[in-house]
């Protein structure tokens, strides 16, 4: 029980160090702040929209609703929101609450039918902004997408005279069915489909078929496609690694003071490892909280086991480095070396290993540094 007792006493000692305790708490707090900032960033560029027509069934109001619900591959770049009056739109743009604002003038559908394309939509934008230039294509593409339905139904009505009035029987059923099919094919993404296949993955049997991919739940797919800007897991790995080296420095100082001299030989090694592993386990607990507050937490038991396994590997590596360096001063000097190596050469921000390998003779000089940092 002595190694366990030594481990708990080491915990108590580290928790009494204000600097180490602040670092443990600062890590999840920083991740939480970054996560909130990312959530704000996902709102995108705010753009106000106002339609002069008050008819809810008009193309004007339908376009406003479509813009307000706009989501696509660039979700997060633009965020359209409706306003109730022209004055409110001007005030929103003047106060820079919105980067720009669109006014949909009354009679949009009638003007499009008569091919009067000038003066159908007005743009108000703040000085020195490019939001209007960037968002115009999005607005007009959604307008045409909505107007195409009208053109299609008008065509169906020309082909089936009186179909619109006879809904529920005869031609009317075909008219309603055509309208439903148009909405269905427009929303389910089956009108156009682009598939990119990697021949290497395909040969290895790692590429799923289209049928299996289409069976995947939409919310799960959206969650997989969302990527966080803040590399939480990478920072946790580096944090635990540096914590382990810091524990090795502290262990060297304890050995100098003779704290382990009175222990039997077998217990001495276990107590040394327990002393070094204590800050790493505390760091793993901080990493677990960080995963939770940042929204990166998967199945908690799996995350816990992986963190503990990694913490154990870090403790063993730090113990080995401590044995090689012998002096804690030298190990302390190596911490910046390992820190820079981990942040630069490991795939925390970007995996530069491929560039190092492709750099020829110069890259080969850095390969030992790269592999050591990656390890």
Short mmCIF file of C-alpha atoms in Angstrom, two decimals:
data_model
loop_
_atom_site.label_atom_id
_atom_site.label_comp_id
_atom_site.label_asym_id
_atom_site.label_seq_id
_atom_site.Cartn_x
_atom_site.Cartn_y
_atom_site.Cartn_z
CA UNK A 1 0.00 0.00 0.00
CA UNK A 2 2.99 2.35 0.25
CA UNK A 3 3.01 3.22 -3.50
CA UNK A 4 -0.73 4.00 -3.30
CA UNK A 5 -0.19 6.14 -0.22
CA UNK A 6 2.74 7.88 -1.93
CA UNK A 7 0.55 8.50 -4.97
CA UNK A 8 -2.21 10.10 -2.86
CA UNK A 9 0.26 12.20 -0.88
CA UNK A 10 1.81 13.38 -4.16
CA UNK A 11 -1.66 14.36 -5.35
CA UNK A 12 -2.15 16.41 -2.19
CA UNK A 13 1.23 18.09 -2.63
CA UNK A 14 0.58 19.06 -6.27
CA UNK A 15 -2.89 20.38 -5.48
CA UNK A 16 -1.36 22.68 -2.88
CA UNK A 17 0.79 24.31 -5.57
CA UNK A 18 -1.17 27.38 -6.78
CA UNK A 19 0.54 27.51 -10.18
CA UNK A 20 -0.14 23.86 -11.00
CA UNK A 21 -3.73 24.09 -9.72
CA UNK A 22 -4.39 27.21 -11.84
CA UNK A 23 -2.99 25.39 -14.88
CA UNK A 24 -5.31 22.43 -14.29
CA UNK A 25 -8.33 24.74 -14.06
CA UNK A 26 -7.22 27.08 -16.84
CA UNK A 27 -7.15 24.31 -19.43
CA UNK A 28 -10.90 23.43 -19.37
CA UNK A 29 -11.86 27.08 -18.91
CA UNK A 30 -9.89 28.05 -22.04
CA UNK A 31 -11.45 25.21 -24.03
CA UNK A 32 -14.92 26.33 -22.90
CA UNK A 33 -14.22 29.92 -23.99
CA UNK A 34 -12.90 28.77 -27.36
CA UNK A 35 -15.97 26.59 -27.83
CA UNK A 36 -18.26 29.55 -27.13
CA UNK A 37 -16.35 31.72 -29.57
CA UNK A 38 -16.63 29.01 -32.23
CA UNK A 39 -20.38 28.84 -31.63
CA UNK A 40 -20.61 32.59 -32.16
CA UNK A 41 -18.52 32.32 -35.30
CA UNK A 42 -20.89 29.72 -36.71
CA UNK A 43 -23.66 32.35 -36.78
CA UNK A 44 -21.84 33.80 -39.79
CA UNK A 45 -22.18 37.23 -41.38
CA UNK A 46 -25.51 38.71 -40.33
CA UNK A 47 -27.65 39.97 -43.21
CA UNK A 48 -31.07 41.60 -42.75
CA UNK A 49 -33.91 40.91 -45.19
CA UNK A 50 -37.20 42.79 -45.64
CA UNK A 51 -40.06 42.11 -48.04
CA UNK A 52 -42.54 44.91 -48.84
CA UNK A 53 -45.32 42.46 -49.68
CA UNK A 54 -47.43 41.33 -46.72
CA UNK A 55 -48.97 38.34 -48.53
CA UNK A 56 -47.57 35.18 -46.85
CA UNK A 57 -48.12 33.16 -50.06
CA UNK A 58 -46.27 35.60 -52.30
CA UNK A 59 -42.86 34.82 -53.75
CA UNK A 60 -41.49 37.77 -51.75
CA UNK A 61 -42.37 36.29 -48.35
CA UNK A 62 -41.48 32.76 -49.43
CA UNK A 63 -38.02 33.99 -50.39
CA UNK A 64 -37.62 35.65 -46.97
CA UNK A 65 -38.51 32.38 -45.25
CA UNK A 66 -36.11 30.47 -47.49
CA UNK A 67 -33.29 32.88 -46.70
CA UNK A 68 -33.98 32.69 -42.95
CA UNK A 69 -33.74 28.88 -43.10
CA UNK A 70 -30.71 28.90 -45.40
CA UNK A 71 -28.27 26.06 -44.77
CA UNK A 72 -25.79 24.50 -47.15
CA UNK A 73 -22.17 23.41 -47.44
CA UNK A 74 -21.12 26.96 -46.46
CA UNK A 75 -23.31 26.98 -43.37
CA UNK A 76 -21.92 29.57 -41.00
CA UNK A 77 -20.77 32.01 -43.69
CA UNK A 78 -24.09 33.87 -44.02
CA UNK A 79 -26.97 34.17 -41.61
CA UNK A 80 -30.09 35.89 -42.99
CA UNK A 81 -32.75 37.20 -40.62
CA UNK A 82 -36.03 39.01 -41.38
CA UNK A 83 -36.90 42.51 -40.18
CA UNK A 84 -40.32 44.12 -40.00
CA UNK A 85 -39.77 47.43 -41.81
CA UNK A 86 -37.50 49.37 -44.12
CA UNK A 87 -36.49 51.71 -41.30
CA UNK A 88 -35.49 48.79 -39.09
CA UNK A 89 -33.35 47.39 -41.90
CA UNK A 90 -31.59 50.72 -42.40
CA UNK A 91 -30.99 51.06 -38.66
CA UNK A 92 -29.59 47.51 -38.42
CA UNK A 93 -27.09 48.25 -41.20
CA UNK A 94 -26.22 51.72 -39.86
CA UNK A 95 -25.53 50.27 -36.39
CA UNK A 96 -23.45 47.46 -37.96
CA UNK A 97 -25.68 44.83 -36.38
CA UNK A 98 -26.01 43.59 -39.95
CA UNK A 99 -23.26 43.83 -42.54
CA UNK A 100 -25.84 44.53 -45.21
CA UNK A 101 -29.58 44.35 -45.87
CA UNK A 102 -31.77 43.30 -48.77
CA UNK A 103 -35.14 44.84 -49.61
CA UNK A 104 -37.43 42.70 -51.76
CA UNK A 105 -39.72 45.18 -53.48
CA UNK A 106 -43.38 44.36 -53.87
CA UNK A 107 -44.51 42.39 -56.91
CA UNK A 108 -41.38 40.27 -57.31
CA UNK A 109 -43.14 37.43 -59.11
CA UNK A 110 -45.01 39.72 -61.50
CA UNK A 111 -41.80 41.54 -62.41
CA UNK A 112 -40.03 38.25 -63.08
CA UNK A 113 -42.88 37.08 -65.31
CA UNK A 114 -42.66 40.32 -67.31
CA UNK A 115 -38.84 40.00 -67.45
CA UNK A 116 -38.41 43.29 -65.60
CA UNK A 117 -35.21 42.40 -63.79
CA UNK A 118 -34.14 45.89 -62.74
CA UNK A 119 -35.28 47.29 -59.41
CA UNK A 120 -36.63 44.02 -58.01
CA UNK A 121 -34.27 43.85 -55.02
CA UNK A 122 -32.44 46.66 -53.22
CA UNK A 123 -29.19 46.41 -51.28
CA UNK A 124 -28.15 48.50 -48.29
CA UNK A 125 -24.64 47.87 -47.01
CA UNK A 126 -22.27 49.35 -44.49
CA UNK A 127 -19.16 51.17 -45.74
CA UNK A 128 -16.04 49.10 -46.39
CA UNK A 129 -17.84 45.75 -46.40
CA UNK A 130 -17.87 43.05 -49.06
CA UNK A 131 -20.78 41.10 -47.56
CA UNK A 132 -23.17 42.40 -50.21
CA UNK A 133 -20.90 41.35 -53.05
CA UNK A 134 -20.41 37.89 -51.54
CA UNK A 135 -24.02 37.22 -50.57
CA UNK A 136 -25.73 38.45 -53.75
CA UNK A 137 -25.12 35.18 -55.57
CA UNK A 138 -26.60 33.23 -52.65
CA UNK A 139 -29.71 35.39 -52.54
CA UNK A 140 -30.38 35.20 -56.28
CA UNK A 141 -29.71 31.47 -56.42
CA UNK A 142 -32.32 30.90 -53.69
CA UNK A 143 -34.72 33.26 -55.45
CA UNK A 144 -34.40 31.34 -58.73
CA UNK A 145 -34.71 28.05 -56.84
CA UNK A 146 -38.04 29.23 -55.43
CA UNK A 147 -39.21 30.82 -58.69
CA UNK A 148 -38.37 27.67 -60.66
CA UNK A 149 -41.12 25.90 -58.76
CA UNK A 150 -43.59 28.50 -59.94
CA UNK A 151 -42.39 28.10 -63.53
CA UNK A 152 -42.66 24.33 -63.25
CA UNK A 153 -46.22 24.47 -61.86
CA UNK A 154 -47.25 26.97 -64.52
CA UNK A 155 -45.88 24.61 -67.14
CA UNK A 156 -47.83 21.72 -65.61
CA UNK A 157 -50.99 23.82 -65.61
CA UNK A 158 -50.47 24.65 -69.29
CA UNK A 159 -49.98 20.96 -70.04
CA UNK A 160 -53.00 19.99 -67.91
CA UNK A 161 -55.58 22.78 -68.31
CA UNK A 162 -57.69 23.25 -65.19
CA UNK A 163 -55.53 20.91 -63.11
CA UNK A 164 -54.98 23.48 -60.37
CA UNK A 165 -58.70 24.01 -59.88
CA UNK A 166 -59.51 20.27 -59.99
CA UNK A 167 -57.20 19.26 -57.11
CA UNK A 168 -58.25 15.90 -55.70
CA UNK A 169 -59.40 14.27 -58.94
CA UNK A 170 -58.24 13.74 -62.51
CA UNK A 171 -55.60 16.17 -63.65
CA UNK A 172 -55.58 17.68 -60.16
CA UNK A 173 -53.92 14.60 -58.71
CA UNK A 174 -51.12 14.82 -61.26
CA UNK A 175 -50.66 18.52 -60.50
CA UNK A 176 -50.40 17.92 -56.75
CA UNK A 177 -48.11 14.95 -57.28
CA UNK A 178 -45.81 17.02 -59.48
CA UNK A 179 -45.63 19.74 -56.82
CA UNK A 180 -44.81 17.19 -54.10
CA UNK A 181 -42.17 15.50 -56.27
CA UNK A 182 -40.53 18.83 -57.04
CA UNK A 183 -40.18 19.61 -53.31
CA UNK A 184 -38.97 16.09 -52.60
CA UNK A 185 -36.24 16.01 -55.24
CA UNK A 186 -35.16 19.54 -54.40
CA UNK A 187 -34.61 18.74 -50.72
CA UNK A 188 -33.26 15.19 -50.69
CA UNK A 189 -30.15 16.01 -52.72
CA UNK A 190 -30.79 13.31 -55.32
CA UNK A 191 -31.06 15.62 -58.32
CA UNK A 192 -27.29 15.99 -58.54
CA UNK A 193 -24.73 13.82 -56.81
CA UNK A 194 -20.94 13.98 -56.92
CA UNK A 195 -18.99 11.01 -55.64
CA UNK A 196 -15.23 11.12 -55.04
CA UNK A 197 -13.51 7.76 -54.67
CA UNK A 198 -9.97 7.00 -53.62
CA UNK A 199 -8.74 3.97 -55.53
CA UNK A 200 -6.43 2.95 -52.69
CA UNK A 201 -9.25 2.97 -50.15
CA UNK A 202 -11.50 1.15 -52.59
CA UNK A 203 -8.93 -1.61 -53.09
CA UNK A 204 -8.58 -2.03 -49.34
CA UNK A 205 -12.33 -2.27 -48.91
CA UNK A 206 -12.48 0.86 -46.74
CA UNK A 207 -14.87 2.81 -48.96
CA UNK A 208 -18.54 2.39 -48.06
CA UNK A 209 -21.10 2.01 -50.78
CA UNK A 210 -23.50 4.81 -51.61
CA UNK A 211 -26.40 2.81 -50.25
CA UNK A 212 -24.77 2.43 -46.84
CA UNK A 213 -23.82 6.08 -46.82
CA UNK A 214 -27.37 7.17 -47.59
CA UNK A 215 -28.72 5.07 -44.74
CA UNK A 216 -26.72 7.09 -42.24
CA UNK A 217 -28.80 9.37 -40.02
CA UNK A 218 -28.67 13.02 -41.06
CA UNK A 219 -27.97 14.41 -37.53
CA UNK A 220 -25.04 12.00 -37.11
CA UNK A 221 -23.65 13.02 -40.48
CA UNK A 222 -23.91 16.68 -39.58
CA UNK A 223 -22.12 16.06 -36.30
CA UNK A 224 -19.31 14.24 -38.12
CA UNK A 225 -18.93 17.06 -40.63
CA UNK A 226 -18.61 19.73 -37.95
CA UNK A 227 -14.98 20.26 -37.08
CA UNK A 228 -13.74 22.32 -34.17
CA UNK A 229 -11.13 24.99 -34.84
CA UNK A 230 -9.52 24.53 -31.41
CA UNK A 231 -7.51 21.23 -31.43
CA UNK A 232 -8.69 20.03 -28.02
CA UNK A 233 -7.38 16.48 -28.16
CA UNK A 234 -4.00 17.55 -29.50
CA UNK A 235 -3.54 20.07 -26.70
CA UNK A 236 -4.58 17.50 -24.09
CA UNK A 237 -1.97 15.07 -25.41
CA UNK A 238 0.78 17.71 -25.34
CA UNK A 239 -0.34 18.94 -21.91
CA UNK A 240 -0.13 15.45 -20.41
CA UNK A 241 3.25 14.87 -22.05
CA UNK A 242 4.75 18.07 -20.60
CA UNK A 243 3.14 17.33 -17.23
CA UNK A 244 4.88 13.96 -17.19
CA UNK A 245 8.26 15.61 -17.85
CA UNK A 246 7.53 18.15 -15.13
CA UNK A 247 6.78 15.25 -12.79
CA UNK A 248 10.19 13.80 -13.71
CA UNK A 249 11.89 17.09 -12.73
CA UNK A 250 10.07 17.09 -9.38
CA UNK A 251 11.03 13.46 -8.85
CA UNK A 252 14.69 14.35 -9.34
CA UNK A 253 14.40 17.08 -6.72
CA UNK A 254 12.78 14.63 -4.27
CA UNK A 255 15.60 12.14 -4.84
CA UNK A 256 18.15 14.85 -4.06
CA UNK A 257 16.41 15.50 -0.75
CA UNK A 258 16.62 11.79 0.07
CA UNK A 259 12.87 11.12 0.34
CA UNK A 260 13.21 7.56 -1.01
CA UNK A 261 16.38 6.50 0.85
CA UNK A 262 14.60 4.77 3.73
CA UNK A 263 12.32 2.69 1.44
CA UNK A 264 13.11 -0.93 0.45
CA UNK A 265 14.53 -1.37 -3.06
CA UNK A 266 11.30 -2.80 -4.58
CA UNK A 267 8.99 -0.23 -3.00
CA UNK A 268 11.43 2.55 -3.83
CA UNK A 269 10.93 2.13 -7.59
CA UNK A 270 7.15 1.86 -7.30
CA UNK A 271 6.96 4.92 -5.07
CA UNK A 272 9.11 6.89 -7.49
CA UNK A 273 6.79 5.95 -10.36
CA UNK A 274 3.72 6.82 -8.24
CA UNK A 275 5.23 10.22 -7.45
CA UNK A 276 5.88 10.91 -11.13
CA UNK A 277 2.48 9.60 -12.28
CA UNK A 278 0.48 11.72 -9.81
CA UNK A 279 0.58 15.00 -11.81
CA UNK A 280 -0.06 13.11 -15.05
CA UNK A 281 -3.26 11.57 -13.66
CA UNK A 282 -4.35 15.00 -12.42
CA UNK A 283 -3.70 16.31 -15.92
CA UNK A 284 -5.78 13.44 -17.35
CA UNK A 285 -8.66 14.42 -15.04
CA UNK A 286 -8.35 18.01 -16.30
CA UNK A 287 -8.32 16.67 -19.87
CA UNK A 288 -11.49 14.67 -19.20
CA UNK A 289 -13.25 17.81 -17.99
CA UNK A 290 -11.91 19.70 -21.01
CA UNK A 291 -13.38 17.13 -23.40
CA UNK A 292 -16.74 17.48 -21.67
CA UNK A 293 -16.94 21.29 -21.63
CA UNK A 294 -15.71 21.58 -25.22
CA UNK A 295 -18.33 19.15 -26.55
CA UNK A 296 -15.68 16.70 -27.82
CA UNK A 297 -16.57 13.97 -25.34
CA UNK A 298 -17.44 10.61 -26.85
CA UNK A 299 -18.48 7.57 -24.81
CA UNK A 300 -17.19 8.49 -21.34
CA UNK A 301 -15.81 5.05 -20.43
CA UNK A 302 -13.86 4.78 -23.66
CA UNK A 303 -12.48 8.30 -23.25
CA UNK A 304 -11.49 7.54 -19.64
CA UNK A 305 -9.69 4.32 -20.52
CA UNK A 306 -7.84 5.96 -23.42
CA UNK A 307 -6.75 8.88 -21.25
CA UNK A 308 -5.54 6.57 -18.49
CA UNK A 309 -3.65 4.41 -21.00
CA UNK A 310 -2.01 7.48 -22.51
CA UNK A 311 -1.21 8.87 -19.04
CA UNK A 312 0.48 5.58 -18.15
CA UNK A 313 2.52 5.66 -21.37
CA UNK A 314 3.57 9.26 -20.66
CA UNK A 315 4.61 8.35 -17.10
CA UNK A 316 6.72 5.43 -18.35
CA UNK A 317 8.36 7.58 -21.03
CA UNK A 318 9.09 10.37 -18.53
CA UNK A 319 10.58 7.86 -16.11
CA UNK A 320 12.83 6.52 -18.88
CA UNK A 321 13.95 10.04 -19.87
CA UNK A 322 14.58 10.81 -16.20
CA UNK A 323 16.85 7.76 -15.95
CA UNK A 324 18.75 8.72 -19.11
CA UNK A 325 19.28 12.38 -18.22
CA UNK A 326 20.02 11.61 -14.53
CA UNK A 327 20.05 15.30 -13.57
CA UNK A 328 16.72 17.09 -13.23
CA UNK A 329 18.26 20.32 -14.55
CA UNK A 330 18.99 18.66 -17.88
CA UNK A 331 15.49 17.20 -18.03
CA UNK A 332 14.06 20.65 -17.29
CA UNK A 333 16.04 22.08 -20.19
CA UNK A 334 14.64 19.39 -22.49
CA UNK A 335 11.00 20.37 -21.79
CA UNK A 336 10.98 23.29 -24.30
CA UNK A 337 12.59 20.98 -26.87
CA UNK A 338 9.83 18.37 -26.47
CA UNK A 339 7.12 21.05 -26.29
CA UNK A 340 8.13 22.69 -29.57
CA UNK A 341 8.59 19.32 -31.20
CA UNK A 342 5.14 18.19 -30.14
CA UNK A 343 3.39 21.37 -31.28
CA UNK A 344 5.26 21.74 -34.58
CA UNK A 345 5.93 18.22 -35.80
CA UNK A 346 2.96 16.34 -34.35
CA UNK A 347 -0.46 16.78 -36.05
CA UNK A 348 -1.86 19.21 -33.46
CA UNK A 349 -2.34 22.18 -35.79
CA UNK A 350 -1.07 20.60 -39.01
CA UNK A 351 0.77 17.40 -39.83
CA UNK A 352 4.07 18.65 -41.24
CA UNK A 353 5.57 15.19 -41.33
CA UNK A 354 4.67 14.81 -45.00
CA UNK A 355 6.51 18.04 -45.82
CA UNK A 356 9.55 17.01 -43.78
CA UNK A 357 9.75 13.68 -45.60
CA UNK A 358 9.40 15.40 -48.97
CA UNK A 359 12.10 17.99 -48.28
CA UNK A 360 14.94 15.80 -49.52
CA UNK A 361 18.31 16.04 -47.79
CA UNK A 362 17.28 18.96 -45.57
CA UNK A 363 14.16 17.11 -44.49
CA UNK A 364 16.21 14.04 -43.54
CA UNK A 365 18.13 16.16 -41.06
CA UNK A 366 14.86 16.88 -39.26
CA UNK A 367 13.47 13.35 -39.43
CA UNK A 368 14.98 12.21 -36.08
CA UNK A 369 13.48 15.30 -34.42
CA UNK A 370 10.14 14.58 -36.09
CA UNK A 371 9.97 10.93 -35.04
CA UNK A 372 11.10 11.71 -31.49
CA UNK A 373 8.44 14.40 -31.13
CA UNK A 374 5.80 12.15 -32.70
CA UNK A 375 6.72 9.36 -30.26
#
